[in-house]
Coordinates of C-alpha atoms and ligand atoms in Angstrom, one line a residue:
M434 CA 9.0 -70.7 -50.7
A435 CA 10.2 -74.3 -51.2
K436 CA 8.8 -76.2 -54.1
A437 CA 5.9 -78.4 -53.2
P438 CA 6.8 -82.0 -53.0
S439 CA 5.6 -84.1 -56.0
K440 CA 3.4 -87.1 -55.6
T441 CA 5.5 -90.2 -55.3
A442 CA 3.2 -93.2 -55.1
D443 CA 1.8 -93.0 -58.7
R444 CA 4.6 -91.1 -60.3
P445 CA 5.1 -92.4 -63.8
I446 CA 8.5 -93.9 -64.5
P447 CA 10.6 -91.1 -66.0
P448 CA 11.4 -91.9 -69.6
S449 CA 15.0 -90.7 -69.0
T450 CA 17.9 -93.0 -68.7
L451 CA 18.8 -94.4 -65.2
R452 CA 22.5 -94.2 -64.6
I453 CA 23.8 -97.2 -62.7
L454 CA 27.2 -97.7 -61.0
L455 CA 28.0 -101.4 -61.0
V456 CA 30.7 -102.4 -58.4
D457 CA 31.9 -106.0 -58.9
S458 CA 35.4 -107.4 -59.0
D459 CA 34.2 -110.2 -61.2
S460 CA 34.2 -108.7 -64.7
G461 CA 32.3 -111.7 -66.1
D462 CA 29.5 -111.3 -63.7
A463 CA 29.6 -107.6 -64.4
A464 CA 29.2 -108.1 -68.1
R465 CA 26.3 -110.5 -67.5
L466 CA 24.5 -108.0 -65.3
T467 CA 25.1 -105.1 -67.6
A468 CA 23.6 -107.2 -70.4
L469 CA 20.4 -107.6 -68.4
L470 CA 19.9 -103.8 -68.3
P471 CA 18.6 -102.5 -71.7
R472 CA 20.3 -99.5 -73.1
K473 CA 17.4 -98.5 -75.2
G474 CA 13.6 -98.4 -74.9
R475 CA 11.2 -97.0 -72.3
E476 CA 13.4 -98.3 -69.4
Q477 CA 17.0 -97.6 -70.4
F478 CA 20.1 -97.8 -68.4
T479 CA 23.6 -96.5 -68.6
V480 CA 25.9 -98.6 -66.6
L481 CA 29.4 -97.6 -65.5
Y482 CA 31.5 -100.2 -64.0
A483 CA 34.1 -100.3 -61.2
A484 CA 36.1 -103.3 -60.3
C485 CA 37.6 -101.9 -57.1
A486 CA 36.7 -99.6 -54.3
E487 CA 38.9 -96.7 -55.5
E488 CA 37.4 -96.8 -58.9
A489 CA 33.9 -96.8 -57.4
E490 CA 34.7 -93.8 -55.2
R491 CA 36.2 -91.9 -58.1
L492 CA 33.2 -92.5 -60.3
L493 CA 30.8 -91.6 -57.5
T494 CA 32.8 -88.3 -57.1
Q495 CA 32.7 -87.4 -60.7
N496 CA 29.2 -88.5 -61.7
R497 CA 25.6 -88.5 -60.5
F498 CA 24.1 -92.0 -60.4
D499 CA 20.5 -93.0 -59.9
A500 CA 21.5 -96.3 -58.2
V501 CA 24.6 -98.4 -57.2
L502 CA 24.7 -102.2 -57.7
L503 CA 27.3 -103.6 -55.2
D504 CA 28.3 -107.2 -55.3
L505 CA 29.0 -108.3 -51.7
G506 CA 30.3 -111.7 -52.8
S507 CA 33.2 -110.5 -54.9
T508 CA 36.5 -109.2 -53.4
V509 CA 35.5 -105.6 -53.4
G510 CA 32.1 -106.3 -51.7
R511 CA 33.4 -108.6 -49.1
N512 CA 35.3 -105.8 -47.5
G513 CA 32.6 -104.3 -45.1
S514 CA 34.3 -100.9 -45.1
V515 CA 33.7 -100.6 -48.9
L516 CA 29.9 -100.8 -48.3
R517 CA 30.1 -98.2 -45.5
S518 CA 32.2 -95.8 -47.5
L519 CA 30.0 -96.3 -50.5
L520 CA 26.9 -95.5 -48.4
D521 CA 28.6 -92.4 -47.2
R522 CA 29.8 -91.3 -50.5
A523 CA 26.6 -92.3 -52.4
G524 CA 24.5 -90.1 -50.0
D525 CA 21.0 -90.1 -51.5
T526 CA 21.9 -92.6 -54.2
P527 CA 20.2 -95.9 -53.4
I528 CA 22.4 -99.0 -53.2
V529 CA 21.2 -102.5 -54.2
A530 CA 23.4 -105.2 -52.8
L531 CA 24.0 -108.5 -54.7
T532 CA 24.9 -111.6 -52.7
G533 CA 25.8 -115.2 -53.3
S534 CA 23.0 -117.8 -52.6
A535 CA 24.8 -119.0 -49.5
D536 CA 25.4 -115.5 -48.3
Q537 CA 21.9 -113.9 -47.9
E538 CA 22.8 -112.9 -44.3
A539 CA 25.2 -110.3 -45.8
G540 CA 22.3 -108.9 -47.9
F541 CA 20.1 -108.4 -44.8
K542 CA 23.0 -106.7 -43.0
A543 CA 23.6 -104.5 -46.0
V544 CA 19.9 -103.4 -45.9
Q545 CA 20.2 -102.7 -42.2
A546 CA 23.3 -100.6 -42.9
G547 CA 21.4 -98.5 -45.4
A548 CA 21.2 -100.4 -48.7
Q549 CA 17.8 -100.2 -50.3
D550 CA 17.5 -103.8 -51.2
F551 CA 19.5 -107.0 -52.0
L552 CA 19.3 -109.6 -54.7
V553 CA 20.7 -113.2 -54.8
K554 CA 23.1 -113.0 -57.7
S555 CA 22.3 -116.5 -59.0
R556 CA 18.6 -115.7 -59.2
I557 CA 18.9 -112.4 -60.9
D558 CA 17.1 -112.0 -64.2
A559 CA 16.4 -109.0 -66.3
D560 CA 13.0 -108.5 -64.7
N561 CA 13.8 -108.7 -61.1
L562 CA 17.0 -106.7 -61.5
R563 CA 15.2 -103.9 -63.2
R564 CA 12.4 -104.0 -60.7
A565 CA 14.8 -104.0 -57.8
I566 CA 16.6 -101.0 -59.2
R567 CA 13.3 -99.1 -60.0
Y568 CA 11.8 -99.7 -56.5
S569 CA 15.0 -98.7 -54.8
V570 CA 15.1 -95.5 -56.8
D571 CA 11.4 -94.8 -56.1
R572 CA 11.7 -95.6 -52.4
M573 CA 14.7 -93.3 -52.2
R574 CA 12.8 -90.5 -54.0
F575 CA 9.8 -91.1 -51.8
R576 CA 12.0 -90.8 -48.7
Q577 CA 13.5 -87.6 -50.1
D578 CA 10.0 -86.2 -50.8
V579 CA 8.9 -87.1 -47.2
D580 CA 12.1 -85.4 -45.9
L581 CA 11.3 -82.3 -48.0
L582 CA 7.7 -82.3 -46.8
G583 CA 8.9 -82.5 -43.2
R584 CA 11.3 -79.6 -43.8
E585 CA 8.5 -77.7 -45.4
I586 CA 6.2 -78.3 -42.5
A587 CA 8.8 -77.2 -40.0
H588 CA 9.5 -74.1 -42.1
R589 CA 5.8 -73.2 -42.2
Q590 CA 5.5 -73.8 -38.5
R591 CA 8.4 -71.4 -37.9
I592 CA 6.8 -68.8 -40.2
T593 CA 3.4 -69.2 -38.3
E594 CA 5.2 -68.7 -35.0
A595 CA 7.1 -65.7 -36.2
L596 CA 3.8 -64.2 -37.6
S597 CA 2.0 -64.7 -34.3
E598 CA 4.9 -63.3 -32.4
S599 CA 5.0 -60.2 -34.6
Q600 CA 1.2 -59.9 -34.3
N601 CA 1.4 -60.0 -30.5
R602 CA 4.2 -57.5 -30.6
M603 CA 2.1 -55.1 -32.7
L604 CA -0.9 -55.5 -30.4
A605 CA 1.3 -54.8 -27.4
I606 CA 2.8 -51.7 -29.0
N607 CA -0.7 -50.5 -30.0
E608 CA -2.0 -51.0 -26.4
S609 CA 0.9 -49.1 -24.9
L610 CA 0.7 -46.1 -27.3
Y611 CA 0.1 -42.7 -25.6
E612 CA -2.2 -41.8 -28.6
G613 CA -5.6 -43.2 -29.0
V614 CA -5.9 -45.5 -32.0
L615 CA -9.1 -46.7 -33.8
V616 CA -9.3 -48.7 -37.0
F617 CA -12.7 -48.8 -38.7
D618 CA -14.3 -49.7 -42.0
E619 CA -16.4 -47.8 -44.5
N620 CA -19.5 -48.3 -42.4
G621 CA -17.8 -46.9 -39.3
H622 CA -17.5 -50.3 -37.6
I623 CA -14.6 -50.3 -35.3
A624 CA -12.2 -53.2 -35.9
L625 CA -9.4 -52.3 -33.5
S626 CA -8.9 -49.8 -30.7
N627 CA -6.4 -49.4 -27.9
R628 CA -6.5 -48.5 -24.2
A629 CA -5.6 -44.9 -24.8
A630 CA -8.6 -44.5 -27.1
E631 CA -10.9 -45.9 -24.4
R632 CA -9.4 -43.6 -21.8
L633 CA -9.6 -40.5 -23.9
L634 CA -13.2 -41.2 -25.0
G635 CA -14.1 -41.9 -21.4
D636 CA -15.6 -45.2 -22.3
S637 CA -15.3 -48.2 -20.0
E638 CA -16.8 -50.6 -22.5
K639 CA -14.7 -52.1 -25.3
L640 CA -14.8 -50.0 -28.5
I641 CA -14.3 -52.9 -30.8
S642 CA -17.5 -53.9 -32.8
R643 CA -19.2 -50.6 -32.0
V644 CA -19.7 -47.8 -34.5
I645 CA -17.8 -44.5 -34.7
D646 CA -20.9 -42.5 -34.2
D647 CA -21.5 -44.1 -30.8
V648 CA -18.0 -43.3 -29.5
L649 CA -17.1 -39.9 -30.9
R650 CA -18.4 -37.0 -33.1
L651 CA -16.2 -34.4 -34.7
K652 CA -17.3 -30.9 -34.0
Q653 CA -17.3 -28.3 -36.8
G654 CA -18.3 -24.9 -35.5
D655 CA -21.6 -25.7 -33.7
T656 CA -22.4 -28.8 -35.7
L657 CA -21.7 -32.3 -34.6
L658 CA -20.7 -34.3 -37.7
S659 CA -21.9 -37.9 -38.1
F660 CA -19.5 -40.4 -39.5
A661 CA -21.4 -40.4 -42.8
Q662 CA -21.0 -36.7 -43.2
G663 CA -17.6 -36.2 -41.7
P664 CA -14.1 -36.3 -43.1
L665 CA -13.2 -39.6 -41.5
R666 CA -15.4 -41.6 -44.0
R667 CA -14.0 -39.6 -46.9
V668 CA -10.5 -40.8 -45.9
I669 CA -11.8 -44.3 -47.0
T670 CA -13.9 -43.3 -49.9
Q671 CA -11.3 -40.9 -51.4
G672 CA -8.3 -42.8 -50.1
Q673 CA -6.7 -39.5 -48.8
F674 CA -4.7 -39.0 -45.7
M675 CA -5.9 -36.1 -43.5
Q676 CA -4.8 -34.4 -40.3
D677 CA -6.1 -31.7 -38.0
D678 CA -3.9 -30.2 -35.3
D679 CA -6.7 -28.3 -33.6
A680 CA -10.0 -30.2 -33.6
V681 CA -12.8 -31.0 -31.1
M682 CA -14.3 -34.4 -30.6
V683 CA -17.4 -34.8 -28.5
R684 CA -17.4 -37.9 -26.4
P685 CA -20.4 -40.1 -25.7
D686 CA -20.9 -38.4 -22.3
G687 CA -21.2 -35.1 -24.2
K688 CA -17.8 -33.7 -23.0
P689 CA -15.7 -31.9 -25.6
L690 CA -12.2 -33.2 -26.1
A691 CA -9.6 -30.9 -27.7
V692 CA -7.5 -33.2 -30.0
A693 CA -4.9 -33.3 -32.7
F694 CA -5.6 -36.2 -35.0
A695 CA -4.4 -38.0 -38.2
C696 CA -6.5 -40.4 -40.3
T697 CA -4.8 -42.6 -42.8
P698 CA -6.4 -44.9 -45.4
L699 CA -5.8 -48.6 -44.6
L700 CA -4.6 -50.1 -47.9
E701 CA -5.1 -53.9 -48.2
K702 CA -4.9 -56.3 -51.1
D703 CA -8.2 -55.3 -52.6
G704 CA -7.7 -51.5 -52.2
V705 CA -8.7 -49.2 -49.3
Q706 CA -10.5 -51.3 -46.7
G707 CA -10.8 -48.9 -43.9
A708 CA -8.9 -46.1 -42.0
I709 CA -6.7 -45.7 -39.0
L710 CA -7.4 -42.8 -36.7
S711 CA -4.8 -41.7 -34.2
F712 CA -5.5 -38.8 -31.8
R713 CA -4.1 -37.2 -28.8
D714 CA -5.6 -34.9 -26.1
I715 CA -4.3 -31.3 -26.5
G716 CA -6.6 -30.0 -23.7
A717 CA -3.6 -29.1 -21.5
F718 CA -1.8 -27.5 -24.4
K719 CA -4.8 -25.4 -25.3
Q720 CA -5.2 -24.4 -21.7
A721 CA -1.6 -23.3 -21.6
Q722 CA -2.2 -21.4 -24.8
R723 CA -5.2 -19.7 -23.4
D724 CA -3.4 -18.9 -20.2
A725 CA -0.5 -17.4 -22.2
L726 CA -3.0 -15.4 -24.3
Q727 CA -4.8 -14.2 -21.2
A728 CA -1.5 -13.4 -19.6
S729 CA -0.3 -11.4 -22.5
K730 CA -3.6 -9.6 -22.8
L731 CA -3.4 -8.8 -19.1
A732 CA 0.2 -7.8 -19.4
S733 CA -0.6 -5.3 -22.2
V734 CA -3.7 -4.0 -20.5
G735 CA -1.6 -3.7 -17.4
Q736 CA 1.2 -1.8 -19.2
L737 CA -1.4 0.5 -20.7
A738 CA -3.1 1.0 -17.4
A739 CA 0.2 1.6 -15.6
G740 CA 1.2 4.1 -18.3
I741 CA -2.2 5.9 -18.1
A742 CA -2.1 5.9 -14.3
H743 CA 1.4 7.4 -14.4
E744 CA 0.1 10.1 -16.9
I745 CA -2.8 11.0 -14.7
N746 CA -0.8 10.9 -11.5
T747 CA 1.3 14.0 -12.2
P748 CA -1.5 16.4 -13.2
I749 CA -3.8 15.1 -10.4
Q750 CA -1.0 15.9 -8.0
Y751 CA -0.7 19.5 -9.0
I752 CA -4.5 19.9 -9.3
G753 CA -4.6 18.8 -5.7
D754 CA -1.8 21.0 -4.7
N755 CA -3.3 24.0 -6.6
L756 CA -6.7 23.3 -5.0
T757 CA -5.2 23.3 -1.6
F758 CA -3.3 26.5 -2.4
L759 CA -6.5 28.1 -3.8
A760 CA -8.4 27.1 -0.6
D761 CA -5.8 28.6 1.6
A762 CA -5.5 31.7 -0.6
F763 CA -9.2 32.2 -0.6
K764 CA -9.2 31.9 3.2
S765 CA -6.6 34.6 3.4
L766 CA -8.5 36.9 1.0
T767 CA -11.7 36.3 3.0
D768 CA -9.9 37.3 6.1
L769 CA -8.5 40.3 4.4
L770 CA -11.9 41.4 3.2
E771 CA -13.3 40.9 6.7
R772 CA -10.5 42.9 8.2
A773 CA -11.0 45.8 5.6
E774 CA -14.7 45.9 6.4
Q775 CA -14.0 46.0 10.1
L776 CA -11.5 48.9 9.6
L777 CA -14.0 50.8 7.4
A778 CA -16.8 50.3 10.0
A779 CA -14.5 51.7 12.7
Q780 CA -14.1 55.0 10.8
G781 CA -16.5 57.8 11.6
G782 CA -17.9 60.5 9.3
D783 CA -19.8 60.8 6.0
A784 CA -17.0 59.7 3.8
A785 CA -16.7 56.4 5.7
R786 CA -20.4 55.9 5.7
Q787 CA -20.5 56.5 1.9
A788 CA -17.6 54.1 1.4
M789 CA -19.4 51.4 3.5
A790 CA -22.7 51.8 1.5
A791 CA -20.7 51.6 -1.7
M792 CA -19.0 48.5 -0.3
A793 CA -22.3 46.9 0.6
E794 CA -23.6 47.6 -2.9
A795 CA -20.4 46.1 -4.5
R796 CA -20.8 43.0 -2.2
E797 CA -24.4 42.6 -3.3
S798 CA -23.7 42.9 -7.0
A799 CA -20.8 40.5 -6.7
D800 CA -23.0 38.0 -4.8
A801 CA -20.1 37.9 -2.4
D802 CA -22.1 36.2 0.4
F803 CA -22.9 33.3 -1.9
L804 CA -19.3 33.1 -3.1
L805 CA -17.9 33.3 0.4
T806 CA -20.1 30.4 1.5
N807 CA -19.8 28.2 -1.6
I808 CA -16.3 28.6 -2.8
P809 CA -14.8 26.7 0.2
D810 CA -17.4 23.9 -0.4
A811 CA -16.4 23.8 -4.1
T812 CA -12.7 23.6 -3.4
R813 CA -13.3 21.0 -0.7
Q814 CA -15.4 18.8 -3.0
S815 CA -12.8 19.3 -5.8
L816 CA -10.1 18.2 -3.4
E817 CA -12.1 15.1 -2.4
G818 CA -12.6 14.3 -6.1
A819 CA -8.9 14.7 -6.8
A820 CA -8.1 12.5 -3.9
Q821 CA -10.6 9.9 -5.2
V822 CA -9.0 10.0 -8.6
A823 CA -5.6 9.6 -7.0
R824 CA -6.8 6.6 -5.1
I825 CA -8.2 4.9 -8.2
V826 CA -5.1 5.7 -10.1
L827 CA -3.1 4.0 -7.4
A828 CA -5.4 1.0 -7.3
M829 CA -5.0 0.7 -11.0
K830 CA -1.3 0.9 -10.8
E831 CA -1.2 -1.8 -8.1
F832 CA -3.8 -4.0 -9.9
S833 CA -2.1 -3.8 -13.2
H834 CA 1.3 -4.5 -11.8
P835 CA 2.5 -7.6 -13.6
G836 CA 3.4 -9.2 -10.3
D837 CA 6.2 -11.6 -9.7
R838 CA 6.4 -15.0 -11.3
E839 CA 7.1 -16.4 -7.8
K840 CA 4.6 -16.3 -5.0
T841 CA 5.0 -13.3 -2.7
E842 CA 3.3 -12.4 0.6
E843 CA 0.3 -10.4 -0.3
D844 CA -2.3 -8.4 1.6
L845 CA -5.5 -9.8 0.1
N846 CA -7.8 -7.2 1.7
R847 CA -5.8 -4.5 -0.1
A848 CA -6.0 -6.5 -3.3
I849 CA -9.8 -6.8 -2.9
L850 CA -10.1 -3.0 -2.3
N851 CA -8.0 -2.4 -5.5
T852 CA -10.1 -4.8 -7.5
V853 CA -13.3 -3.2 -6.2
A854 CA -12.0 0.2 -7.2
V855 CA -11.0 -0.7 -10.7
S856 CA -14.2 -2.8 -11.4
R857 CA -16.5 -0.1 -10.1
N858 CA -17.9 0.7 -13.5
E859 CA -18.9 -3.0 -13.9
W860 CA -21.1 -3.2 -10.8
K861 CA -22.1 0.4 -9.9
H862 CA -25.2 0.4 -12.3
S863 CA -26.7 -2.7 -10.9
A864 CA -25.5 -3.2 -7.3
Q865 CA -24.1 -1.9 -4.1
L866 CA -20.8 -3.5 -3.2
E867 CA -20.1 -4.1 0.5
T868 CA -16.8 -5.3 1.8
N869 CA -16.5 -7.1 5.1
L870 CA -12.8 -7.6 5.5
A871 CA -11.2 -9.3 8.5
P872 CA -8.8 -6.7 10.0
D873 CA -6.4 -9.3 11.2
L874 CA -6.1 -11.2 8.0
P875 CA -2.6 -12.5 7.6
R876 CA -0.6 -12.0 4.4
V877 CA -1.0 -14.9 2.0
Q878 CA 1.8 -16.4 -0.2
C879 CA 0.4 -16.1 -3.7
L880 CA 0.8 -14.9 -7.2
A881 CA -0.6 -11.4 -6.9
G882 CA -1.5 -10.7 -10.5
E883 CA -3.3 -14.0 -10.9
M884 CA -5.2 -13.6 -7.7
N885 CA -6.3 -10.1 -8.8
Q886 CA -7.7 -11.8 -11.9
V887 CA -9.6 -14.3 -9.9
L888 CA -11.2 -11.5 -7.7
L889 CA -12.1 -9.5 -10.8
N890 CA -13.7 -12.5 -12.5
L891 CA -15.8 -13.3 -9.5
I892 CA -17.0 -9.7 -9.0
V893 CA -17.8 -9.2 -12.7
N894 CA -19.7 -12.5 -12.7
A895 CA -21.7 -11.4 -9.6
A896 CA -22.4 -8.0 -11.3
H897 CA -23.6 -9.8 -14.5
A898 CA -25.9 -12.2 -12.4
I899 CA -27.5 -9.2 -10.6
A900 CA -28.0 -7.3 -13.9
E901 CA -29.7 -10.3 -15.3
A902 CA -32.0 -10.6 -12.2
D903 CA -32.9 -7.0 -12.6
R904 CA -33.1 -6.2 -8.9
G905 CA -33.7 -2.4 -9.5
G906 CA -31.7 -0.7 -6.7
A907 CA -31.5 -3.7 -4.5
G908 CA -28.7 -5.6 -6.1
K909 CA -26.0 -6.4 -3.6
I910 CA -22.5 -7.9 -3.8
T911 CA -20.7 -8.7 -0.6
V912 CA -17.0 -9.5 -0.5
T913 CA -15.9 -11.1 2.8
T914 CA -12.5 -12.3 4.0
L915 CA -11.9 -14.4 7.1
L916 CA -9.2 -16.5 8.6
S917 CA -10.0 -20.2 8.8
G918 CA -7.2 -22.3 10.4
Q919 CA -4.2 -22.3 8.1
S920 CA -6.2 -20.8 5.3
V921 CA -8.0 -17.7 4.4
E922 CA -11.4 -17.6 2.8
I923 CA -12.6 -15.0 0.3
I924 CA -16.4 -15.1 -0.2
V925 CA -18.0 -13.3 -3.1
E926 CA -21.8 -13.4 -2.6
D927 CA -24.5 -11.9 -4.8
N928 CA -28.3 -11.8 -4.9
G929 CA -28.3 -12.2 -8.7
I930 CA -30.1 -14.7 -10.9
G931 CA -28.5 -17.8 -9.4
M932 CA -28.1 -21.0 -11.4
T933 CA -29.7 -24.4 -12.0
E934 CA -28.0 -27.5 -10.8
Q935 CA -27.2 -28.4 -14.4
V936 CA -25.4 -25.1 -15.0
R937 CA -23.7 -25.3 -11.7
Q938 CA -22.1 -28.6 -12.8
Q939 CA -20.6 -27.1 -15.9
I940 CA -19.5 -23.6 -14.8
F941 CA -15.8 -24.6 -14.4
D942 CA -15.6 -26.2 -17.9
P943 CA -13.5 -24.2 -20.3
F944 CA -15.8 -22.3 -22.7
F945 CA -19.0 -23.0 -20.8
T946 CA -21.0 -19.8 -20.8
T947 CA -24.7 -18.9 -20.7
K948 CA -23.9 -15.4 -21.8
R949 CA -24.4 -14.1 -25.3
V950 CA -21.5 -13.8 -27.7
G951 CA -19.4 -10.8 -26.9
K952 CA -20.5 -10.7 -23.2
G953 CA -18.9 -14.0 -22.0
T954 CA -16.3 -16.4 -23.4
G955 CA -16.8 -19.0 -20.6
Q956 CA -13.2 -18.9 -19.5
G957 CA -13.4 -16.8 -16.4
L958 CA -14.2 -19.6 -13.9
A959 CA -12.0 -22.1 -15.7
I960 CA -9.1 -19.7 -15.2
C961 CA -10.2 -19.0 -11.5
R962 CA -10.1 -22.7 -10.8
D963 CA -6.7 -23.2 -12.5
V964 CA -5.2 -20.3 -10.5
V965 CA -6.8 -21.3 -7.1
V966 CA -6.6 -25.1 -7.3
S967 CA -3.7 -25.9 -9.6
K968 CA -1.4 -23.0 -8.9
H969 CA -2.2 -22.4 -5.2
G970 CA -3.4 -25.8 -3.9
G971 CA -6.6 -24.1 -2.7
K972 CA -10.3 -24.7 -3.2
L973 CA -13.0 -23.0 -5.2
S974 CA -16.5 -23.9 -4.3
V975 CA -19.9 -22.6 -5.2
E976 CA -23.4 -22.6 -3.7
S977 CA -26.3 -21.2 -5.6
I978 CA -30.1 -21.0 -5.5
L979 CA -31.8 -20.3 -8.8
G980 CA -33.5 -16.9 -8.6
E981 CA -31.9 -16.0 -5.2
G982 CA -28.2 -15.7 -5.8
S983 CA -24.8 -17.4 -5.6
R984 CA -21.8 -17.6 -3.2
F985 CA -18.3 -18.4 -4.4
T986 CA -15.8 -19.3 -1.8
V987 CA -12.0 -19.2 -2.4
T988 CA -9.9 -21.0 0.2
L989 CA -6.2 -20.3 0.0
P990 CA -3.5 -21.8 2.2
I991 CA -1.6 -19.0 3.9
L992 CA 1.7 -20.7 3.3
A993 CA 2.5 -21.8 -0.3
E994 CA 3.5 -25.4 -0.7
T995 CA 7.2 -25.5 -1.3
R996 CA 8.9 -27.8 -3.8
D997 CA 10.6 -29.8 -1.0
S998 CA 7.4 -30.5 0.8
E999 CA 5.7 -31.5 -2.5
D1000 CA 8.5 -33.8 -3.3
S1001 CA 8.5 -35.4 0.1
A1002 CA 4.7 -35.7 0.1
Ligands
ATP543 N1 -22.3 -15.3 -9.8 C1 -22.9 -16.1 -10.7 N2 -24.3 -16.2 -10.7 C2 -24.9 -17.0 -11.6 N3 -24.3 -17.6 -12.6 C3 -22.9 -17.5 -12.7 C4 -22.2 -16.8 -11.7 N4 -20.9 -16.9 -12.0 C5 -20.8 -17.6 -13.1 N5 -22.0 -18.1 -13.5 C6 -22.4 -18.9 -14.7 O1 -21.2 -19.6 -15.0 C7 -20.9 -19.4 -16.4 C8 -19.5 -19.5 -16.6 O2 -18.8 -18.4 -16.0 P1 -17.4 -17.9 -16.5 O3 -17.0 -16.8 -15.7 O4 -16.5 -19.1 -16.6 O5 -17.7 -17.4 -18.0 P2 -18.5 -16.2 -18.5 O6 -18.7 -15.2 -17.3 O7 -19.7 -16.7 -19.1 O8 -17.5 -15.6 -19.5 P3 -16.1 -14.9 -19.2 O9 -15.1 -15.7 -19.9 O10 -16.2 -13.5 -19.8 O11 -15.9 -14.8 -17.7 C9 -21.6 -18.1 -16.7 O12 -21.9 -18.0 -18.1 C10 -22.8 -18.2 -15.9 O13 -23.8 -18.9 -16.5
MG544 MG1 -17.1 -14.6 -16.1

């Protein structure tokens, strides 16, 4: 920074020597003038003398002078160009012009041209000469100080402008950041925030001047931390940076916000004065992570199920074949026995009668009548059972098929029957399940594996709701399909416990569950909505009456939206 200008008006006369250049072609005058300027004492002068312009210029080039005395009356001074060139050359060195008594006009002109003062040579004495030199020097210094001050003021103005520009730039950058930013002090008072913070925290009011506790709470397990208890305040009190890549903040409206955040102490002149919190929404990322996890769980369950289904399929085939063979063989043997008895009965004589009696006894003791009636029933039932197992195995194979990543045309009625078959164990204890499937339902372009998951989630939820309502034998789930314009509707209805309006409003929120730990994770309907709405452009709606039951309706467009039509939309 430039040195502050010194005061000029009451500056004490410096005790140092003033160096004077005296320009006068009259050496006699020059000697007289020099004699008027003391070389010792409080005001002392060193005088160098030039009789011509060249000498004056040389001396000015080689030395620093405090003042120049220029005689305008002598030969050198009468030449106007000498004054101009001296003025140029002297720069900031003040010039005092000396004139003859008849030539005062020249003195005024010299002052107009830039000389500090002029004296009439004949009236010069020691006093007025010294005073004229002193004032000229002081005036010149004062002018220099004023110039310096002016430059200083201009410089400060430029700095102020640059500071305000840089501050505006910082504010603009802060406002345009994708991450939310909050700056707050030790008491949690917010000193700065940005638009992203307001958007993420769902607050339309300005956050500045409010307190952290009013705009967000960090969630740790099931506890909502206040600012005083939480880690954000410790960043200030302990001066330590912290970050968390997987945290939950609860907004003023009670909604949880999955975030990654960093909090840095704000170091100012007097130590840590506050902290800067920057945070970003990782909800979509977490959702993708959950989807991937769910997908990988499904994929491994699917692989296992497909493997098991394959293992069961082969033995069940030959059990079925053998049962058919046994049924046929038994029929042949029964026919044979009947034929033998007929032949025996046609024989006459004692031997034949004895043989028939023995036969009847053997029949009796073998309980043959019972066997002949019941063995066909047993084989028929076994065959039906084997066929049922084969059907379930097939449903499992189809249900667990990983499905294409692309949408394919699927028969949703068949998908429903498969899902009903594989979920039987979930609902059979609490409910009857009835399907009411439109026979003419067109195939729908969809992601088969993901739609199976939706159907399963809805049916399992319905079964849980009925179990909770404890309807005895009267629990009922109905799955209906129907064609509705360019869409199909799948309706899953139950007469379970139903839900309150407050629960109904939250059921699609990830992790919202009313079920105990281990029974529900609260992801089922969030996944259903993601699959139906985001991935298929469909709708998922719910109607429910507490204590009476619920009805979930999935509406799916028959034709999947293509990229092109999305782009042109
Ligand atoms: N058919 C229904 N009847 C009544 N309440 C229901 C029904 N379906 C869902 N709900 C309510 O919605 C909540 C959220 O359901 P969601 O399927 O998302 O999670 P969940 O069933 O609790 O757990 P999971 O992740 O295992 O599916 C349930 O906890 C329940 O309170
Ligand atoms: Mg569920």
